[in-house]
XYZ file of C-alpha atoms in Angstrom:
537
model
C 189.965 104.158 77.039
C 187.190 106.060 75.299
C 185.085 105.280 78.558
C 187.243 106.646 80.669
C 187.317 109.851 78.961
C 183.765 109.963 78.702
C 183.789 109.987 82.384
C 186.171 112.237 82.523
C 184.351 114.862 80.587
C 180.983 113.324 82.492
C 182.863 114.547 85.612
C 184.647 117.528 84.482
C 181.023 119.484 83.503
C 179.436 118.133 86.804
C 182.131 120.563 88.879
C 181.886 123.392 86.788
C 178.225 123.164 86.940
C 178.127 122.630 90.498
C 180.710 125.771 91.113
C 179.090 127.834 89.135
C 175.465 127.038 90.802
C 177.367 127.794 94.309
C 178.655 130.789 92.932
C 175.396 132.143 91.385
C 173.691 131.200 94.734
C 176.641 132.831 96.525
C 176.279 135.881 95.196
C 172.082 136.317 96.108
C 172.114 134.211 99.518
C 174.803 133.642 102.426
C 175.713 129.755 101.343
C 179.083 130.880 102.282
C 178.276 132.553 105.610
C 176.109 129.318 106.231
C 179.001 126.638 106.544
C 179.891 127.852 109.911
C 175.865 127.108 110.860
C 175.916 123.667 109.206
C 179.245 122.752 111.879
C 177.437 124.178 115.077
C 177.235 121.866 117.907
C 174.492 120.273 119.506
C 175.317 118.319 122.684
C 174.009 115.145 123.704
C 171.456 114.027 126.557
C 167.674 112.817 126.324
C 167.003 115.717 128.642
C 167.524 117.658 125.652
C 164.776 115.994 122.623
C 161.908 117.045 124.921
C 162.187 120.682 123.152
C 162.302 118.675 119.584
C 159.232 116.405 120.551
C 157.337 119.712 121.399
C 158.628 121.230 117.600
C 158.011 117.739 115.900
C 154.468 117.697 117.834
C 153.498 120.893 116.447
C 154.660 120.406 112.984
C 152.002 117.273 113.469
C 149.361 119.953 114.449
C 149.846 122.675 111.556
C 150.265 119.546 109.140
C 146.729 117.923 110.379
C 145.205 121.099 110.983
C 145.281 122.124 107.501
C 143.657 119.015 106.361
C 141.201 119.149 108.706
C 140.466 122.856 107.684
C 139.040 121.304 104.223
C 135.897 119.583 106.023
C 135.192 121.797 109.021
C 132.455 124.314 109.082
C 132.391 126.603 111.767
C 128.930 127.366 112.107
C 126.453 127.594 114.338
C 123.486 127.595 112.019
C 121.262 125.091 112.836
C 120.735 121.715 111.090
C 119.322 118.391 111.782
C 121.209 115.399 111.134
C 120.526 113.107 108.713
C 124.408 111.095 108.473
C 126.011 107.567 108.823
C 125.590 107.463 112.668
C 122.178 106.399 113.051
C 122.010 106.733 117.143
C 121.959 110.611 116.382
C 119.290 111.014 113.728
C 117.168 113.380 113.042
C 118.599 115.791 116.566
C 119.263 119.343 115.769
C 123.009 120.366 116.178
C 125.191 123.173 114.877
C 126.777 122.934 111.495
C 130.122 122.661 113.480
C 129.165 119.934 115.153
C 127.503 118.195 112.147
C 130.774 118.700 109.927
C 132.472 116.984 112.904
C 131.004 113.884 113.055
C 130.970 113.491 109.021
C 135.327 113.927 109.108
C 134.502 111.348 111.990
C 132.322 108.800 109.916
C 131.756 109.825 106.327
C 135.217 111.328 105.118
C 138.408 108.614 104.615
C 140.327 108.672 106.903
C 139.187 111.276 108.991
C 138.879 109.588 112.011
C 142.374 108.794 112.016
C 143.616 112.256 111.453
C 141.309 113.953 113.299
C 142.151 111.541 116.793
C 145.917 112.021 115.809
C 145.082 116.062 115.864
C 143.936 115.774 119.214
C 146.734 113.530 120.262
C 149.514 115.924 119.160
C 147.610 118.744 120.596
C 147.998 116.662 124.180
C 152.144 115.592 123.455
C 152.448 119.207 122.292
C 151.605 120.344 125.129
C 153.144 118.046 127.479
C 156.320 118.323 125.795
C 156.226 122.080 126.270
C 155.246 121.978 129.832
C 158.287 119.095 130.761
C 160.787 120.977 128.861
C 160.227 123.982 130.636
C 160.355 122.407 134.205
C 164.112 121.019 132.885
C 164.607 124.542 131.993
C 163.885 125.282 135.382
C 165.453 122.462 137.193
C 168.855 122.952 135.554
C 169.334 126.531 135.458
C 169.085 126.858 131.787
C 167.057 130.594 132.496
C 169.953 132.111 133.360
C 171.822 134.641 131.839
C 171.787 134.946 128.673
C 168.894 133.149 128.184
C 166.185 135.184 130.230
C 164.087 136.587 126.670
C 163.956 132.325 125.961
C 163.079 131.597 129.019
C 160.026 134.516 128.921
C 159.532 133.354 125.308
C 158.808 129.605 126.030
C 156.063 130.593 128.884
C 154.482 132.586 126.501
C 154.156 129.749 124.088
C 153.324 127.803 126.891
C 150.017 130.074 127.552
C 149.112 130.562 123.815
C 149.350 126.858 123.571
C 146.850 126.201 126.049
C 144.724 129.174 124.431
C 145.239 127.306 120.948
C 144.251 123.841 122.478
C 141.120 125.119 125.050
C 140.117 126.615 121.309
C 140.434 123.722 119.183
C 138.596 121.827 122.112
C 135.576 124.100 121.806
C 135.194 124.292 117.980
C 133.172 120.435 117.498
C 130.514 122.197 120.055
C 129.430 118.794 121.551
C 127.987 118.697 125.021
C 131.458 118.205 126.858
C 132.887 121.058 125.097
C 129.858 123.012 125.385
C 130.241 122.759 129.068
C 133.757 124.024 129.328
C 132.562 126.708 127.178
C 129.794 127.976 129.617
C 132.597 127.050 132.857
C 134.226 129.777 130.700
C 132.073 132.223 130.165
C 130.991 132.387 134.229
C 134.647 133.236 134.837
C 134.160 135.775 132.337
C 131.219 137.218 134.071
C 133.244 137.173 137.472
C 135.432 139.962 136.722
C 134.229 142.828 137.851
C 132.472 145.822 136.356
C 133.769 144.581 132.384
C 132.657 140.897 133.087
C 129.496 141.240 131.129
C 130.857 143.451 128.397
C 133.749 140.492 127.437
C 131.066 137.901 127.607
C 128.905 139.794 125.003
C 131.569 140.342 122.915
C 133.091 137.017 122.664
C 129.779 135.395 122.100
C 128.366 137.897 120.119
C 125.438 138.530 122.486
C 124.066 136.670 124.977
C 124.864 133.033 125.982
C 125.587 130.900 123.881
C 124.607 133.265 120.707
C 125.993 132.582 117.124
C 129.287 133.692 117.289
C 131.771 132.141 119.493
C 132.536 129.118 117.518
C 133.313 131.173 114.031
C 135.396 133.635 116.474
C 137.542 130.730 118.103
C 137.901 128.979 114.717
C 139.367 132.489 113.543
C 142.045 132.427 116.512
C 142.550 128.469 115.935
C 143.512 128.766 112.831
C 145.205 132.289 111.907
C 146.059 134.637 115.156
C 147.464 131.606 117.612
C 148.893 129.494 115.228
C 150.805 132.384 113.711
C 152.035 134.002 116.936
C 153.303 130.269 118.142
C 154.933 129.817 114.911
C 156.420 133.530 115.027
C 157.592 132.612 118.901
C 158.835 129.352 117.695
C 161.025 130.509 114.886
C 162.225 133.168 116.913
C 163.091 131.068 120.366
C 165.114 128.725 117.192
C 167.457 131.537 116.089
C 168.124 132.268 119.644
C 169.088 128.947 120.731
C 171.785 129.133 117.522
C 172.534 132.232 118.647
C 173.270 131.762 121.955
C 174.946 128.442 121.906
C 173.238 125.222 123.311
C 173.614 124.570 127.337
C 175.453 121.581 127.837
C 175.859 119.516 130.859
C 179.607 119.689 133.411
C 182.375 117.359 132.005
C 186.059 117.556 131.143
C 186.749 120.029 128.326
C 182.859 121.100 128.813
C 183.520 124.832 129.750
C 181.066 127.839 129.291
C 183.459 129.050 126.505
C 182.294 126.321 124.410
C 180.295 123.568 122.853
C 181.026 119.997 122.980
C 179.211 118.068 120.608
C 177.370 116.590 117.168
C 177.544 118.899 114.526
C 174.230 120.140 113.180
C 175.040 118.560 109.421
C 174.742 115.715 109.283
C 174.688 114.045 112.417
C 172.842 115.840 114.218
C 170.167 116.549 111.074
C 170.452 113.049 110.885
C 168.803 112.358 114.441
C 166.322 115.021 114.738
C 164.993 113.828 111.128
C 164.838 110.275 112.405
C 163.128 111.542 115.919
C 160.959 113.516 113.653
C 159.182 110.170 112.056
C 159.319 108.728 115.470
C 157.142 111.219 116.763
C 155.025 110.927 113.951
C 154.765 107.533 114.216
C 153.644 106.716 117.779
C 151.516 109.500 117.298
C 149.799 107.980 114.655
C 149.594 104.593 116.755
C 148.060 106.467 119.698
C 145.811 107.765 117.003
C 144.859 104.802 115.286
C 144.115 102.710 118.888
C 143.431 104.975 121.274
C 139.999 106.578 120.796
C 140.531 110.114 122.254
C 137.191 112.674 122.302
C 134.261 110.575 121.266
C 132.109 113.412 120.438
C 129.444 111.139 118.616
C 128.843 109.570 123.042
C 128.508 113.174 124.089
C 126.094 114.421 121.775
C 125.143 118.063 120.634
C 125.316 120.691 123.050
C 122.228 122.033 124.654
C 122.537 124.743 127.471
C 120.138 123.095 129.917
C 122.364 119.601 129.999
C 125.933 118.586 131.386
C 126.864 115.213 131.061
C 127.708 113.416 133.847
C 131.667 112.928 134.844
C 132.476 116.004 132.923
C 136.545 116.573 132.401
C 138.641 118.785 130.452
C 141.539 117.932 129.430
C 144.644 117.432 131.371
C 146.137 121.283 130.544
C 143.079 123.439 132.575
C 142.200 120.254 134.414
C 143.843 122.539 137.256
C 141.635 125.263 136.977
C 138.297 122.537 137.074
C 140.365 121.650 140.374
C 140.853 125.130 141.664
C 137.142 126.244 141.249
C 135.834 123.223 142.836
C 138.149 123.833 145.948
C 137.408 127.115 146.358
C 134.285 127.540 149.422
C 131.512 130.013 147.582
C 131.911 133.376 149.011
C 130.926 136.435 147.542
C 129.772 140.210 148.365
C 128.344 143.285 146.919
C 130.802 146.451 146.120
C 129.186 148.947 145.025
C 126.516 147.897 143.329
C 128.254 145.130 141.906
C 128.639 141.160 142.688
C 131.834 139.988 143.659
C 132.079 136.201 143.009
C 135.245 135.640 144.593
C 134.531 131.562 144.470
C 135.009 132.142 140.472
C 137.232 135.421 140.324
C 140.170 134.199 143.020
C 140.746 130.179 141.126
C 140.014 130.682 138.025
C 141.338 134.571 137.089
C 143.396 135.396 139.764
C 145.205 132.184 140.867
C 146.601 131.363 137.097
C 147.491 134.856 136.709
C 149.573 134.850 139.931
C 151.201 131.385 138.546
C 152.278 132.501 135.100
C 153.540 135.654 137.009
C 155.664 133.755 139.136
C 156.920 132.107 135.837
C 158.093 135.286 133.855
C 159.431 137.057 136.933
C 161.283 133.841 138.685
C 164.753 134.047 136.333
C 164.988 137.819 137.568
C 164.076 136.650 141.570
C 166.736 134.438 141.686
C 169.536 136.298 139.894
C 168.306 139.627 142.142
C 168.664 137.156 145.208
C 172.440 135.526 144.454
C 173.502 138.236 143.132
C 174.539 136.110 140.301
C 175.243 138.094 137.080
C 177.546 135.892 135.450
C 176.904 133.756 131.813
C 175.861 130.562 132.241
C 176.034 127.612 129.809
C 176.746 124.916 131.893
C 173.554 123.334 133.194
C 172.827 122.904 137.032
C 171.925 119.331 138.727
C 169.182 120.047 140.423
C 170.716 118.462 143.883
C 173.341 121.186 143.492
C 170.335 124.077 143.652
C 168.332 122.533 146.841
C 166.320 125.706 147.057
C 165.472 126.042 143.026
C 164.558 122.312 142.800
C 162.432 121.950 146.167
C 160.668 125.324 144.963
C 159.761 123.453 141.557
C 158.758 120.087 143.595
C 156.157 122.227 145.508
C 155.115 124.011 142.273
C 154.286 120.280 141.161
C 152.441 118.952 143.826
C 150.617 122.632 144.202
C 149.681 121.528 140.624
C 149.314 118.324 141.131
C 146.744 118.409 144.036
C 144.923 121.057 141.749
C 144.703 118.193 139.045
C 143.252 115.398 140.842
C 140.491 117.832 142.726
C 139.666 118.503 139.481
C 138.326 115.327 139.081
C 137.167 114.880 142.840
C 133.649 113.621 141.910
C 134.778 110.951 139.397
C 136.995 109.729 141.998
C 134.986 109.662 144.827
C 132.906 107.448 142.684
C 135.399 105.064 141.871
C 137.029 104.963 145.492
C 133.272 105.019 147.507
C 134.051 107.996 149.014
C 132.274 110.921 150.225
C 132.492 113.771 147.802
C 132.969 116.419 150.593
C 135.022 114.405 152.641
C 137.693 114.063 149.762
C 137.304 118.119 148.813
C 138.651 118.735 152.385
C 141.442 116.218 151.609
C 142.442 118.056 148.746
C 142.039 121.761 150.686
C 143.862 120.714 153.102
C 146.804 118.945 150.749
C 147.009 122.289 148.663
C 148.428 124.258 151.852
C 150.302 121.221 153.526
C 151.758 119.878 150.716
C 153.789 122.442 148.444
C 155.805 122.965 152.252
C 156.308 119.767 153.235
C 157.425 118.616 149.838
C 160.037 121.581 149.505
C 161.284 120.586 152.871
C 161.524 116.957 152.513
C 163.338 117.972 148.712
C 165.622 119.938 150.259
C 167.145 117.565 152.832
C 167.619 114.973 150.089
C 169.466 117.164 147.799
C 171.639 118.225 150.704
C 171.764 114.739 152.018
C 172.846 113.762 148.224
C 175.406 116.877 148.244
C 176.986 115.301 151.610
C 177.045 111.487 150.229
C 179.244 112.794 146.872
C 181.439 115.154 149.282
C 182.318 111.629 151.188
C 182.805 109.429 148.172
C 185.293 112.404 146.748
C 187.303 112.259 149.682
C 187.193 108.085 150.477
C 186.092 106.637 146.810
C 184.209 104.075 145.886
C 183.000 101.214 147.944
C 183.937 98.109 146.842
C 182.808 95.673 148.615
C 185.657 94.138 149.751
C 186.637 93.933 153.502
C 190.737 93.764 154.633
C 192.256 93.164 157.674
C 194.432 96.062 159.061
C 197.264 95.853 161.447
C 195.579 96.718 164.431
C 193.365 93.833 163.630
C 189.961 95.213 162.446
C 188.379 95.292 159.890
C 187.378 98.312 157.116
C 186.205 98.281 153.439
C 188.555 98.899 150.810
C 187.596 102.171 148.217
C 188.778 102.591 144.907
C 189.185 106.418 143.663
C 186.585 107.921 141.340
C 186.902 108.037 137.665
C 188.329 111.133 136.143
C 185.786 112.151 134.802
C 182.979 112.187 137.708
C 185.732 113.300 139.866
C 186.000 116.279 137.454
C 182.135 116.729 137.788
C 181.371 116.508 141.307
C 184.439 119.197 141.612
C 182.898 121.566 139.146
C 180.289 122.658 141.526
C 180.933 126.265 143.115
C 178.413 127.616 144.962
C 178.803 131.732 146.433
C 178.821 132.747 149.484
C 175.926 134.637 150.347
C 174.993 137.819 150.054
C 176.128 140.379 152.918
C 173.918 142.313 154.430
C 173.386 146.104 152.884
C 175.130 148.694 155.321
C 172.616 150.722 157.379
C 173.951 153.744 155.626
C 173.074 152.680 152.412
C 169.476 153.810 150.484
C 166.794 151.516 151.119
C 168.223 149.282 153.764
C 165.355 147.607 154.334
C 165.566 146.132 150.771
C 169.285 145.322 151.270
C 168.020 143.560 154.600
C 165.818 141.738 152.629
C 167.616 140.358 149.782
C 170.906 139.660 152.233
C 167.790 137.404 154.014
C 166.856 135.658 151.041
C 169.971 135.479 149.482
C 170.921 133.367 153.077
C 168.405 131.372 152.840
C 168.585 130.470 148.959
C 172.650 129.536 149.777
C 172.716 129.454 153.384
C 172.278 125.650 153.466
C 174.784 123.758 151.399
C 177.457 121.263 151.527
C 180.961 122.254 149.580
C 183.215 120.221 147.894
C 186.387 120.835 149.773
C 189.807 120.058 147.519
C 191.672 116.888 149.087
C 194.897 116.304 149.570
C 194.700 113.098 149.718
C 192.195 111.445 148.135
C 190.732 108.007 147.400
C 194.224 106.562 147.249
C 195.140 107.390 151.036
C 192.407 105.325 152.504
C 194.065 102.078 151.517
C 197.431 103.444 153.473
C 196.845 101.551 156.333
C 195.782 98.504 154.423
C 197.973 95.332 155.133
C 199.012 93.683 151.367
């Protein structure tokens, strides 16, 4: 008896002390407000944990980074080594490049959490760049989600600023090289080429500056705008509820799904060590950047087989595709072979990026809420565009590494650059064409199983004699989904009264060709059931 009332008491002070904590924490922070937040939905599909591997990758990178920070110098003073890794000693090599290969060989651990650095750096961005292209492939750009959309290329670019950075800081030969690939693009822009290359290197090439400027950026300016964009692309994707994919009682009213505590916490905490995990696998037995094989840098050396990695691997590609051409404008050289790949080509790309969600809703005509996503075989036009975009990139990838593989292969070098020419203008069109008749051709095999069913195999005799194949009717539920799918009409052609008619001649052109092509889902009547009406029993 006197134990129960012990307990009693025991539990009696535990609520009052927990109600009065909520209420004193109440009263200087929303804990009410946030109960609301805590049931928010998340839906379910794998499509969606490629955003939360990029998150999980980068909390990785600020986690490592800050370790590393301890043991890095960035300097480019002078020194000659005298460390652990005898095949290197007694060279002169920056400090940077010293202080690397200590955290390498003389500092516990740092091996291991230097290689897993560079190995988040690489899922990081990988996860960004596949995320966006389901972005893009399911429609999940369109209104209201346009500022995400703009926001996620954005950390997109600073993320491959952040990692070409990082990749320059140990100043070995290989990332010497990219540096001095980088500094003759700088020099091809016109009339200010010089002046940015003196002032990022602090004079002329390679001068004493560039590595203490880029460990500036790695550490404090990019870091802190992709953790600013983060944050901020976070509160909008609470804000403006999660996209979910077609299904019955899936509308774009609502949100079908875990909530956020504590299922869903639950599962992003456990993908969370996942992430960590096989990163630090890939880190601990996969040896990523070797710099100790490359060597210090020195101006008047490239090692042989030289490769970035895989993120500007497409500019290496475009600059060794482009013929050398160049001419004099006033007084100035013009070194389009440099300018047009390497400046003006990725500018044109991540234009196309930021301005596409705007294109396509100024084409349909499509100013409606979306929060439903897209299969991409329901958007032939969207998803063949995006196929080319791949191989486009694709092609730009492997010429990028045209001499190692002409190696490999016994090929000629030249022969296989005209290969890859060639591929970048045949292939983007062929593989949008070829994408497009399989989505259609995809489109027209659902439209048939809606109205006959699903085969089953099974052949019956009718009462004319023959013989046909038996269907059973879809499932509610894809029934539901293969339904779902409206497409509009296209848009009609602007009146030749109206302003700017060539505009309106335009956009009624590309809005038929965006929707002109297209197989609808036609309501039946009869359905599945009907084609076993002639069936004898």
């Amino acid at each position: 008896m006197l134990l129960k009332r012990r307990r009693a008491r025991a539990g009696a002070r535990a609520r009052y002390t927990a109600e009065h904590t909520v209420d004193w924490a109440d009263g200087r922070l929303p804990v009410s407000e946030g109960g609301g937040l805590l049931r928010k939905a998340f839906p379910e599909h794998w499509s969606f944990l490629l955003g939360e591997i990029a998150l999980y990758s980068f909390v990785v990178l600020l986690l490592t980074g800050v370790w590393l920070t301890l043991f890095f110098k960035p300097s480019m003073t002078e020194v000659v080594y005298d460390g652990t890794y005898e095949p290197l000693l007694g060279l002169s090599m920056s400090e940077a490049y010293r202080s690397t290969l200590d955290i390498s060989f003389d500092v516990r651990g740092g091996l291991l959490i230097r290689q897993l650095h560079h190995w988040a750096a690489l899922v990081f961005l990988s996860a960004i760049g596949v995320h966006l292209l389901r972005v893009f492939f399911t429609g999940a750009f369109r209104r209201p989600r346009e500022v995400n959309w703009l926001i996620g290329v954005t950390l997109f670019v600073l993320a491959l600023a952040e990692g070409f950075a990082g990749y320059s800081l140990p100043d070995d030969l290989l990332s010497g090289t990219g540096l001095r690939i980088a500094q003759g693009i700088m020099l091809s822009i016109p009339v200010v080429g010089t002046y940015i290359s003196m002032f990022v290197f602090g004079g002329e090439y390679p001068g004493d500056d560039v590595i203490p400027r880029l460990y500036s950026l790695h550490i404090l300016l990019l870091p802190g705008l992709l953790l600013a964009l983060v944050t901020l692309h976070l509160i909008l994707v609470f804000y403006l509820k999660h996209t979910q994919w077609a299904g019955r009682g899936r509308t774009n009213r609502n949100a079908v799904g875990k909530p956020m505590f504590p299922q869903f916490l639950t599962n992003s905490t456990g993908l969370f060590f996942m992430v960590f995990g096989v990163l630090t696998v890939l880190a601990a037995v996969a040896q990523i950047n070797p710099i100790w094989a490359y060597g210090p840098y020195r101006p008047d050396i490239v090692s042989f087989g030289s490769q970035p990695d895989w993120y500007v691997g497409f500019l290496e590609g475009s600059l060794r595709l482009m013929p050398p051409f160049e001419t004099e404008v006033a007084g100035h050289t013009v070194m389009w072979n440099v300018l047009v790949p390497a400046v003006v080509l990725p500018g044109a790309l991540f234009a196309v990026l930021y301005a596409y969600p705007f294109f396509e809703r100024w084409v349909t005509g499509d100013h409606a809420e979306h929060h439903l996503c897209d299969r991409p075989r329901d958007k032939p036009v969207r998803t063949g565009l995006g196929v080319a975009a791949i191989c486009f990139y694709g092609v730009l990838l492997l010429a990028g590494g045209n001499d190692i593989l002409a190696h490999v292969f016994d090929v000629s070098l030249n022969l296989l650059t005209w290969v890859f020419r060639i591929s970048l203008v045949l292939l983007p069109p062929i593989a949008f064409m070829v994408t497009k008749r399989v989505c259609l051709a995809l489109q027209e095999r659902e439209r048939e199983r809606l109205a006959e069913g699903e085969e089953t195999g099974d052949l019956v005799q009718t009462l004319a004699g023959g013989y046909v194949e038996s269907h059973a009717p879809l499932d509610a539920e894809e029934r539901y989904v293969l339904r779902s799918r409206k497409e509009p009409e296209p848009l009609a052609p602007t009146a030749p009264d109206e302003d700017a008619p060539q505009v309106g001649r335009l956009r009624a052109t590309l809005s038929e060709w965006y929707y002109g092509d297209r197989v609808d889902v036609g309501e039946t009547e009869s359905g599945p059931e009907s084609s076993s009406g002639e069936l004898e029993r």
